[in-house]
PDB file of C-alpha atoms and ligand atoms in Angstrom:
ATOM      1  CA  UNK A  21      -0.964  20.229  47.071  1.00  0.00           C
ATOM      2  CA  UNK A  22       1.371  22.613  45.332  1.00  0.00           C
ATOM      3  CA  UNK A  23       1.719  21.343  41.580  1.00  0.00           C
ATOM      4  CA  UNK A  24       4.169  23.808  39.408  1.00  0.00           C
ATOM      5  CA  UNK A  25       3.244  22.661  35.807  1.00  0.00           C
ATOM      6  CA  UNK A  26       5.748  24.394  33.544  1.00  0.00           C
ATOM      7  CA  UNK A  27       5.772  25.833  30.367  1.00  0.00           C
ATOM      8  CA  UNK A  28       1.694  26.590  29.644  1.00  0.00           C
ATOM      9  CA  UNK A  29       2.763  29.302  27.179  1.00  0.00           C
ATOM     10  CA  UNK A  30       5.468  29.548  24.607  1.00  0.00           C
ATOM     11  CA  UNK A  31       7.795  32.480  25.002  1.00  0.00           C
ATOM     12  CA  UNK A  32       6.381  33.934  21.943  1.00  0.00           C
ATOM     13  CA  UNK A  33       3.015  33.634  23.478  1.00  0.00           C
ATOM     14  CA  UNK A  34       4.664  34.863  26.005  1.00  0.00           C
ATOM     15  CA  UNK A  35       6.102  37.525  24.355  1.00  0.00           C
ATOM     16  CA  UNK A  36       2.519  38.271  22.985  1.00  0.00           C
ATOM     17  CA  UNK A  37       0.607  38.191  26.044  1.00  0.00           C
ATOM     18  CA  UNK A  38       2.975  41.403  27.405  1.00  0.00           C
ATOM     19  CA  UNK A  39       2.291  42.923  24.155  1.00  0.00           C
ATOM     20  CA  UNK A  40      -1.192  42.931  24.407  1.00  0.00           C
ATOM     21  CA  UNK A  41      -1.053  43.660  28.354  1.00  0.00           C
ATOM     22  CA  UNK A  42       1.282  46.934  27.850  1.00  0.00           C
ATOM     23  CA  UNK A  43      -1.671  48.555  25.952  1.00  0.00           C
ATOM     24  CA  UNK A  44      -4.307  47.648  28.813  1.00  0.00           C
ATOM     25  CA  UNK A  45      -5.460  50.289  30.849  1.00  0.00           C
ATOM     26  CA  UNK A  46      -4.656  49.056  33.934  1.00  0.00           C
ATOM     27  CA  UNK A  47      -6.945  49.961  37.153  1.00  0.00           C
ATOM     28  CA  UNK A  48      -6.953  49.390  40.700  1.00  0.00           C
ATOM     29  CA  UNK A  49      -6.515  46.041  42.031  1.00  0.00           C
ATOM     30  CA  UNK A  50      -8.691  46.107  44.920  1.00  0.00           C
ATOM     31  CA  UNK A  51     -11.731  45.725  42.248  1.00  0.00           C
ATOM     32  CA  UNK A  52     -11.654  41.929  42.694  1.00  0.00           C
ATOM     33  CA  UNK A  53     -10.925  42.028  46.345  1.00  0.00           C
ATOM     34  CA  UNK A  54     -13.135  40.930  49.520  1.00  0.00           C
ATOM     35  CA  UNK A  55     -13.502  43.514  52.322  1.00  0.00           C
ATOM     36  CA  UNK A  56     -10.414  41.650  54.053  1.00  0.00           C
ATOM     37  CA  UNK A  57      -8.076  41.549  51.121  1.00  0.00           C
ATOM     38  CA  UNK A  58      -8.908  44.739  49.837  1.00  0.00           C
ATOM     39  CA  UNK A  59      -6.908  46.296  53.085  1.00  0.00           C
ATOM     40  CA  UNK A  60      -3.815  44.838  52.236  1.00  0.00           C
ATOM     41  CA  UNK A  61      -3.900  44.450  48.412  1.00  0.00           C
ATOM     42  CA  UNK A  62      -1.518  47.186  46.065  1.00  0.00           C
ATOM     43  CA  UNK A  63      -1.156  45.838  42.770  1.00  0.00           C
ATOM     44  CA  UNK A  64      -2.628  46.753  39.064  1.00  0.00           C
ATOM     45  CA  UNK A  65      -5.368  44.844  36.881  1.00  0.00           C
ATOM     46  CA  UNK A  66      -6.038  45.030  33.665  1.00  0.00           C
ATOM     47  CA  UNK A  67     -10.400  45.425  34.007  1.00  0.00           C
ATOM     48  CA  UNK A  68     -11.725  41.860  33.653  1.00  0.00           C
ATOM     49  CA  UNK A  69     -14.461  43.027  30.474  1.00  0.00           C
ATOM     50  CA  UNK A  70     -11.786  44.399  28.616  1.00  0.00           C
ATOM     51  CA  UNK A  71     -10.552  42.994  25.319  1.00  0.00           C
ATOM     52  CA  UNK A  72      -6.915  42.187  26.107  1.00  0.00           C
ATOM     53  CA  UNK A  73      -8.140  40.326  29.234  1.00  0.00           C
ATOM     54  CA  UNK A  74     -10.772  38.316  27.460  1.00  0.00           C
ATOM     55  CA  UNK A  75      -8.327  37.728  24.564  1.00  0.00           C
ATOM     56  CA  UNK A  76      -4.768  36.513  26.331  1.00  0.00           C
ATOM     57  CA  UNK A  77      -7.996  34.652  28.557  1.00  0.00           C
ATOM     58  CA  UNK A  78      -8.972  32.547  25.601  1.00  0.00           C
ATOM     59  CA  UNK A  79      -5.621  31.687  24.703  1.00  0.00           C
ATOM     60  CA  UNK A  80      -4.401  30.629  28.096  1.00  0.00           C
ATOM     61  CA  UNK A  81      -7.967  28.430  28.410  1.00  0.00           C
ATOM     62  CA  UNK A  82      -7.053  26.963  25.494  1.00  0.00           C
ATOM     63  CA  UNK A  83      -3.835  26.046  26.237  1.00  0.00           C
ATOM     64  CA  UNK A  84      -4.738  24.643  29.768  1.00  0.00           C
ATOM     65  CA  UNK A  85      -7.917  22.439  28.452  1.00  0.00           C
ATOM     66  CA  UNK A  86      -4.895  20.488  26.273  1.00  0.00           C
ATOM     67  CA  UNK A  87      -2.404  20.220  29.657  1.00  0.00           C
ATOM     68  CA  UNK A  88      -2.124  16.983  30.826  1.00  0.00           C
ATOM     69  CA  UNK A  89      -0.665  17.865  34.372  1.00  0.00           C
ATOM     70  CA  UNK A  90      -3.688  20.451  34.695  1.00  0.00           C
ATOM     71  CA  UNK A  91      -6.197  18.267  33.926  1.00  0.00           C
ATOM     72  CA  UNK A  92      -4.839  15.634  35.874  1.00  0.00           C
ATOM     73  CA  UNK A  93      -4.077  17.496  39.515  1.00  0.00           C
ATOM     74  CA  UNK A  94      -6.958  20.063  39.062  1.00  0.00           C
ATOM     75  CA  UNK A  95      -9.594  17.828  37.392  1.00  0.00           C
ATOM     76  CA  UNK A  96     -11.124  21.148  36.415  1.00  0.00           C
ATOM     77  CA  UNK A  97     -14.882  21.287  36.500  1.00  0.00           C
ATOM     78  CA  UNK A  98     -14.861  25.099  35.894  1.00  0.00           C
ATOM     79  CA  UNK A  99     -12.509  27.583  35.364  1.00  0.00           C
ATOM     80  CA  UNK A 100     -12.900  31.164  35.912  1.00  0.00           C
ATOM     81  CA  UNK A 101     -11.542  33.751  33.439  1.00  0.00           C
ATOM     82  CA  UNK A 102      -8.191  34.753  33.857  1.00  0.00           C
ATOM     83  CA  UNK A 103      -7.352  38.067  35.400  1.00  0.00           C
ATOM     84  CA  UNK A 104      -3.855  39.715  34.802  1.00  0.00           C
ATOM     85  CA  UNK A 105      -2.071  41.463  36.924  1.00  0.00           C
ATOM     86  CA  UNK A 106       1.055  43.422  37.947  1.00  0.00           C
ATOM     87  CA  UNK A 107       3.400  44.812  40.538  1.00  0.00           C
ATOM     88  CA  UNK A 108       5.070  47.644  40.016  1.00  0.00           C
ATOM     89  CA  UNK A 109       7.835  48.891  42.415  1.00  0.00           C
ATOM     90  CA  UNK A 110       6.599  49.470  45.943  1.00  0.00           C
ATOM     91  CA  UNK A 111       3.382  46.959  45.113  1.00  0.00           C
ATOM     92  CA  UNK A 112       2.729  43.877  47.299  1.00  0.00           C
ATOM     93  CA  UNK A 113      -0.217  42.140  48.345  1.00  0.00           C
ATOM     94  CA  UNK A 114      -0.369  40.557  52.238  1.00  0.00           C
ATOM     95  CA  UNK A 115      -2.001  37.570  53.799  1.00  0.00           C
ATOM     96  CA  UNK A 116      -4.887  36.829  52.571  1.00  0.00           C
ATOM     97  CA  UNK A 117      -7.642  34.193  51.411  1.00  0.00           C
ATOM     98  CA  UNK A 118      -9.247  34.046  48.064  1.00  0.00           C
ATOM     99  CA  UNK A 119     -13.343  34.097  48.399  1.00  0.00           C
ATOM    100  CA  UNK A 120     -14.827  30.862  47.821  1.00  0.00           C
ATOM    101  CA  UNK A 121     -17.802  31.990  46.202  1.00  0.00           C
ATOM    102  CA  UNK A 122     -16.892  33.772  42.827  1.00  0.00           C
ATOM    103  CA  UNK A 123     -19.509  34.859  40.255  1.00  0.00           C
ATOM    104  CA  UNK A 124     -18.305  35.424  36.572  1.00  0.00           C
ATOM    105  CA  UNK A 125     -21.308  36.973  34.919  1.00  0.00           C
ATOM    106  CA  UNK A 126     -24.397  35.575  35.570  1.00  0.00           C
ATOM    107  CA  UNK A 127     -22.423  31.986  36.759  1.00  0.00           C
ATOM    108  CA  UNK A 128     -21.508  31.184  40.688  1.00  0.00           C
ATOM    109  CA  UNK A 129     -19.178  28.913  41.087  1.00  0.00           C
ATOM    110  CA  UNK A 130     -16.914  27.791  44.168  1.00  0.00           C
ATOM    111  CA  UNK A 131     -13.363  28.159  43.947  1.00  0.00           C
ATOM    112  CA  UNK A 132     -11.051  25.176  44.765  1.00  0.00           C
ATOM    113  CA  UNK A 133      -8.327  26.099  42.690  1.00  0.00           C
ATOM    114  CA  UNK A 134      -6.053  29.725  42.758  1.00  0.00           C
ATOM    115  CA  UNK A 135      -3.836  29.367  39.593  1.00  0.00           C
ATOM    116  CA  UNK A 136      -1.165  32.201  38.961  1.00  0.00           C
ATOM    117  CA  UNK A 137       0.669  32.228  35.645  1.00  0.00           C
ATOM    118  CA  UNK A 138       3.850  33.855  35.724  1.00  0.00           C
ATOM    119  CA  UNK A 139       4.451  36.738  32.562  1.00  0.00           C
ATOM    120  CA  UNK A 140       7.831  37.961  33.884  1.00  0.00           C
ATOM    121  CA  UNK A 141      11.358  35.875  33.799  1.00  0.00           C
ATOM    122  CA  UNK A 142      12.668  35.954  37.801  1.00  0.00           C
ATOM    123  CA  UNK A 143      15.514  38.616  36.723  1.00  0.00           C
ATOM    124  CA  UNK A 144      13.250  41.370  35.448  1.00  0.00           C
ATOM    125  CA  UNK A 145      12.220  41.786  39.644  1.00  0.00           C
ATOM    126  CA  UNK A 146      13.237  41.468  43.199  1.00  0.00           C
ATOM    127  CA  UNK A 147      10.861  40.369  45.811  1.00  0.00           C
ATOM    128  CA  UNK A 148       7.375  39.328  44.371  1.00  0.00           C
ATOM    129  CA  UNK A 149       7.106  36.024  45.407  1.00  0.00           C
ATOM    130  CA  UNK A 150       4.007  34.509  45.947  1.00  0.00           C
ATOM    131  CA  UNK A 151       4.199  32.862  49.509  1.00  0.00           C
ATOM    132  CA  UNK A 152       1.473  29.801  50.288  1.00  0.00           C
ATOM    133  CA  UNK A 153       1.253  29.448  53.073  1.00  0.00           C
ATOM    134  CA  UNK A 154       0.092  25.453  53.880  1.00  0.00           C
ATOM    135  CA  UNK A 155       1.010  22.233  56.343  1.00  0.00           C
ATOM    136  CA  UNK A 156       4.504  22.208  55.358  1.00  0.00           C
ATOM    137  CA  UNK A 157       5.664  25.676  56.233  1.00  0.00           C
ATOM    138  CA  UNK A 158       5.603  28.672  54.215  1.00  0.00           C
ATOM    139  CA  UNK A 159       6.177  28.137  50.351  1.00  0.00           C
ATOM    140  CA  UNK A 160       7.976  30.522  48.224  1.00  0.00           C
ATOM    141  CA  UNK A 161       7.074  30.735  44.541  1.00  0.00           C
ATOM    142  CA  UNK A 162       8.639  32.507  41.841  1.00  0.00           C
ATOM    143  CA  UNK A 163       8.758  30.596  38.539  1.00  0.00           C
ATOM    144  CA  UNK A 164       9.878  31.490  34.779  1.00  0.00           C
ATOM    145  CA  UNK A 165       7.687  33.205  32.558  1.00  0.00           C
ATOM    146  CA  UNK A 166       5.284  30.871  30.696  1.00  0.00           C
ATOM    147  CA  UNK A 167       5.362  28.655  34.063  1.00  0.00           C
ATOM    148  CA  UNK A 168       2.450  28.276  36.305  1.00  0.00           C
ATOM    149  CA  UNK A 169       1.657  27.563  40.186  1.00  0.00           C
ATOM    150  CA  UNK A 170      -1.384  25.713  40.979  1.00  0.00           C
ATOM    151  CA  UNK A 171      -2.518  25.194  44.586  1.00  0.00           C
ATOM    152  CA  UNK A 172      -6.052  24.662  47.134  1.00  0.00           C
ATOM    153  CA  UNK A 173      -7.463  27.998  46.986  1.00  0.00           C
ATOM    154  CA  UNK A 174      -8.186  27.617  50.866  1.00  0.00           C
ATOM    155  CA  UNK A 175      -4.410  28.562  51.650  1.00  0.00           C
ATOM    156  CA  UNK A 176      -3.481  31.737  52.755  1.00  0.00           C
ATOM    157  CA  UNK A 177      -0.833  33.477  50.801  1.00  0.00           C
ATOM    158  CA  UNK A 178       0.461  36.832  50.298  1.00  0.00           C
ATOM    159  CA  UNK A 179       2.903  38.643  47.438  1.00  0.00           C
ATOM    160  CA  UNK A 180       5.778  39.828  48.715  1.00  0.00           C
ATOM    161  CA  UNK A 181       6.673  43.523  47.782  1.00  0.00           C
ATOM    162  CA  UNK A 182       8.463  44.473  44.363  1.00  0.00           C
ATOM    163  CA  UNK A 183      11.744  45.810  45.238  1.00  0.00           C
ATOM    164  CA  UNK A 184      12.570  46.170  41.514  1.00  0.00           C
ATOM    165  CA  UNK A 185      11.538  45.966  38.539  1.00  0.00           C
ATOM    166  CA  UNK A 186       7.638  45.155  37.778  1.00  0.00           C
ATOM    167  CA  UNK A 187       6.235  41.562  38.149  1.00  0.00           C
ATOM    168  CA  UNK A 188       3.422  40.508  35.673  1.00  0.00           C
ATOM    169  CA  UNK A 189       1.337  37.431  35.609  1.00  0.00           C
ATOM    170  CA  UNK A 190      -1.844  35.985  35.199  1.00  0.00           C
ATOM    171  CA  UNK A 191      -4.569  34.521  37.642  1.00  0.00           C
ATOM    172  CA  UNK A 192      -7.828  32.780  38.239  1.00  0.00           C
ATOM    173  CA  UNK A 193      -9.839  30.377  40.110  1.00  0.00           C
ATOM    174  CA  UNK A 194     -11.102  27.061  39.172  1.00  0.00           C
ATOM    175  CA  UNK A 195     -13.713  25.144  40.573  1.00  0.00           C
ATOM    176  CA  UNK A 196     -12.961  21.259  40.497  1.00  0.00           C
ATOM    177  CA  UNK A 197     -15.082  17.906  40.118  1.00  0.00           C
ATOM    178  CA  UNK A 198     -13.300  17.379  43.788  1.00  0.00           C
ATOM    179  CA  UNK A 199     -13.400  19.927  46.240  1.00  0.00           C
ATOM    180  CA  UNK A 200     -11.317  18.142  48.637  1.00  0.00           C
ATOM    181  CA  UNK A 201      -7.653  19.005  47.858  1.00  0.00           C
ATOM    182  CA  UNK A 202      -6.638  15.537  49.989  1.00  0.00           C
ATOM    183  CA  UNK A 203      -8.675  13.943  47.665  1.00  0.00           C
ATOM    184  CA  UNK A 204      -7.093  15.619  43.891  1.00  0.00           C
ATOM    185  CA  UNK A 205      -4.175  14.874  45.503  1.00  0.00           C
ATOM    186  CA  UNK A 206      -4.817  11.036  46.169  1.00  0.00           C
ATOM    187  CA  UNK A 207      -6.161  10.826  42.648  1.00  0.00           C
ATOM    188  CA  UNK A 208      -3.681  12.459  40.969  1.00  0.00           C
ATOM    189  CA  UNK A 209      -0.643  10.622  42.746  1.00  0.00           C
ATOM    190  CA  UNK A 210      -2.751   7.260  41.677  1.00  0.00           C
ATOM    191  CA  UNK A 211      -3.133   8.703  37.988  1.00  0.00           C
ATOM    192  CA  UNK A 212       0.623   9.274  37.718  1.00  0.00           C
ATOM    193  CA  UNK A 213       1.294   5.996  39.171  1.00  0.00           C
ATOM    194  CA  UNK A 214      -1.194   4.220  36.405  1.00  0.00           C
ATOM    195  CA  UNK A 215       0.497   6.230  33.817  1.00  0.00           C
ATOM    196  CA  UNK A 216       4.161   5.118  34.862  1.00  0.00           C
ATOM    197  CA  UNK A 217       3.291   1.164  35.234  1.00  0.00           C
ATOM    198  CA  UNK A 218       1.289   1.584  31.776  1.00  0.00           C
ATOM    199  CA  UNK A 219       4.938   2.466  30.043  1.00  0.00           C
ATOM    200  CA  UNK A 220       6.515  -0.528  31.689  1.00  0.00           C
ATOM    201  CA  UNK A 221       3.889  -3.320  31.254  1.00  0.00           C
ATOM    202  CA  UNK A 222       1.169  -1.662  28.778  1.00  0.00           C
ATOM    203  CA  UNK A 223      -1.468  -0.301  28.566  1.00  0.00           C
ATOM    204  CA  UNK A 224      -3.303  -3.241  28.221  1.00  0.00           C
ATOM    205  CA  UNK A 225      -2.103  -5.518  31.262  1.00  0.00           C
ATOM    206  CA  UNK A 226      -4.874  -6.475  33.768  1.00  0.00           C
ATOM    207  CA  UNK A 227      -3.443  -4.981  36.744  1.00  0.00           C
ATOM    208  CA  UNK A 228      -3.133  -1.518  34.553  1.00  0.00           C
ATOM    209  CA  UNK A 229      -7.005  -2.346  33.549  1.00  0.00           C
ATOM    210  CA  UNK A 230      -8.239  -2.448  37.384  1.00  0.00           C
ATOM    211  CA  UNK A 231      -6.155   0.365  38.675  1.00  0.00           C
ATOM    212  CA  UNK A 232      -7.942   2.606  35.812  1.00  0.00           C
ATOM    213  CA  UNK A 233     -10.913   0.789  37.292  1.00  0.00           C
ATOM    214  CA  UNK A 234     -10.076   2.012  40.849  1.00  0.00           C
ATOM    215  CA  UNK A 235      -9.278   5.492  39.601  1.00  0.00           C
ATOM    216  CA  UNK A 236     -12.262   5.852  37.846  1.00  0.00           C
ATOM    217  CA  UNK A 237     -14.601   4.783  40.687  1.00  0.00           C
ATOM    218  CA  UNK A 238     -12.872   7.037  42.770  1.00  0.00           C
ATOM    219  CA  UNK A 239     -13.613  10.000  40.733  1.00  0.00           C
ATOM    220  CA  UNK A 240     -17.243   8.512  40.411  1.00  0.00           C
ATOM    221  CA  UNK A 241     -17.758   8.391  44.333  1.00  0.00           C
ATOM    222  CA  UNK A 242     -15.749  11.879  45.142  1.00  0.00           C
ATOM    223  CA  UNK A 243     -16.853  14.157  41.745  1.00  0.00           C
ATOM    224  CA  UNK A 244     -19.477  16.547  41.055  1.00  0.00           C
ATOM    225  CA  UNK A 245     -20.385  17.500  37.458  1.00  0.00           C
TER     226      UNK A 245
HETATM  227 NI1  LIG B 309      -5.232  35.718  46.450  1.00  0.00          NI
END
């Protein structure tokens, strides 16, 4: 399940977040990478201890624990720091599949969840796109700054190359109460559906009542906490 939830960040957070990242010392990349991803991966990080990371991290945390749509299709158990990145001219990143083991410090978690925030408005760059690769074909994402893409961290996906301009965004992992993505996406569909009927017969209605029921025992039977 591909979810686009738009609009996590303000442009003025926006705004700061590129501030803050222009003043990073940014490093190699390949410092996050597996063995297999490390061969095709040419893009910049900003180091993952460093203060602007762990500051624009906090904000964009805080912002996701209040988003509705996030909490709703990701029914985030865990979520990694983010990383920031970039792609300068030239830069791309190929096919590829995010470990599913992570360790931030001391703390292992799996990751069921890849997340990219986008920091750069679609006309600052050519190419960049970040392709998923899943049952429906190939899926090309490239969404206004502020915007995010959240999808099963088991798909392959690549960036394509930066023909112009520089591309800057944001990423993590998150591991989720349900590491099935058939399953988040089951719940979720049901969670929207709950929410609509609530608007048109309240909240309160009995039918409303054991649908929330059903949801809930779902998430009982299929989550981990
Ligand atoms: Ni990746």
């Amino acid at each position: 399940m591909l979810i686009r939830i738009p609009a996590v960040l303000t442009p003025e957070e926006v705004a700061h977040c590129r501030a803050v990242l222009d003043a990073a010392a940014w490093t190699d990349g390949r410092v996050t990478a597996g063995a297999q991803s490390a061969l095709t991966k040419n893009n910049l990080q900003a180091p993952e201890d460093s203060a602007p990371a762990r500051e624009l991290g906090e904000l964009i945390l805080g912002r996701l624990g209040r988003n509705e749509t996030f909490v709703s299709a990701g029914l985030p158990l865990r979520v990694f720091p983010p990383l920031f990145n970039r792609y300068d001219e030239g830069m791309s990143f190929g096919a590829h599949v995010d470990n599913t083991i992570r360790f931030s410090g001391p703390v292992r978690f799996r990751t069921d969840l890849s997340a990219t925030l986008f920091l750069s408005d679609p006309g600052e760059y050519d190419g960049g796109e970040l392709v998923i690769m899943d049952t429906y074909g190939e899926q090309a994402v490239k969404l206004p700054a502020g915007d995010m893409v959240l999808y099963p961290a088991s798909s392959v996906h690549k960036v394509q190359p930066v023909t112009r301009g520089s591309r800057w965004a944001s990423f993590f992992w998150a591991q989720s109460m349900v590491a099935d993505d058939g399953r988040r996406a089951l719940l979720y569909q049901m969670d929207r559906a709950i929410q609509d009927l609530g608007r048109q017969v309240g909240l309160g209605d009995p039918s409303v009542v054991s649908l929330t029921g059903a949801y809930h025992n779902l998430l009982r039977m299929w989550g981990q906490t």
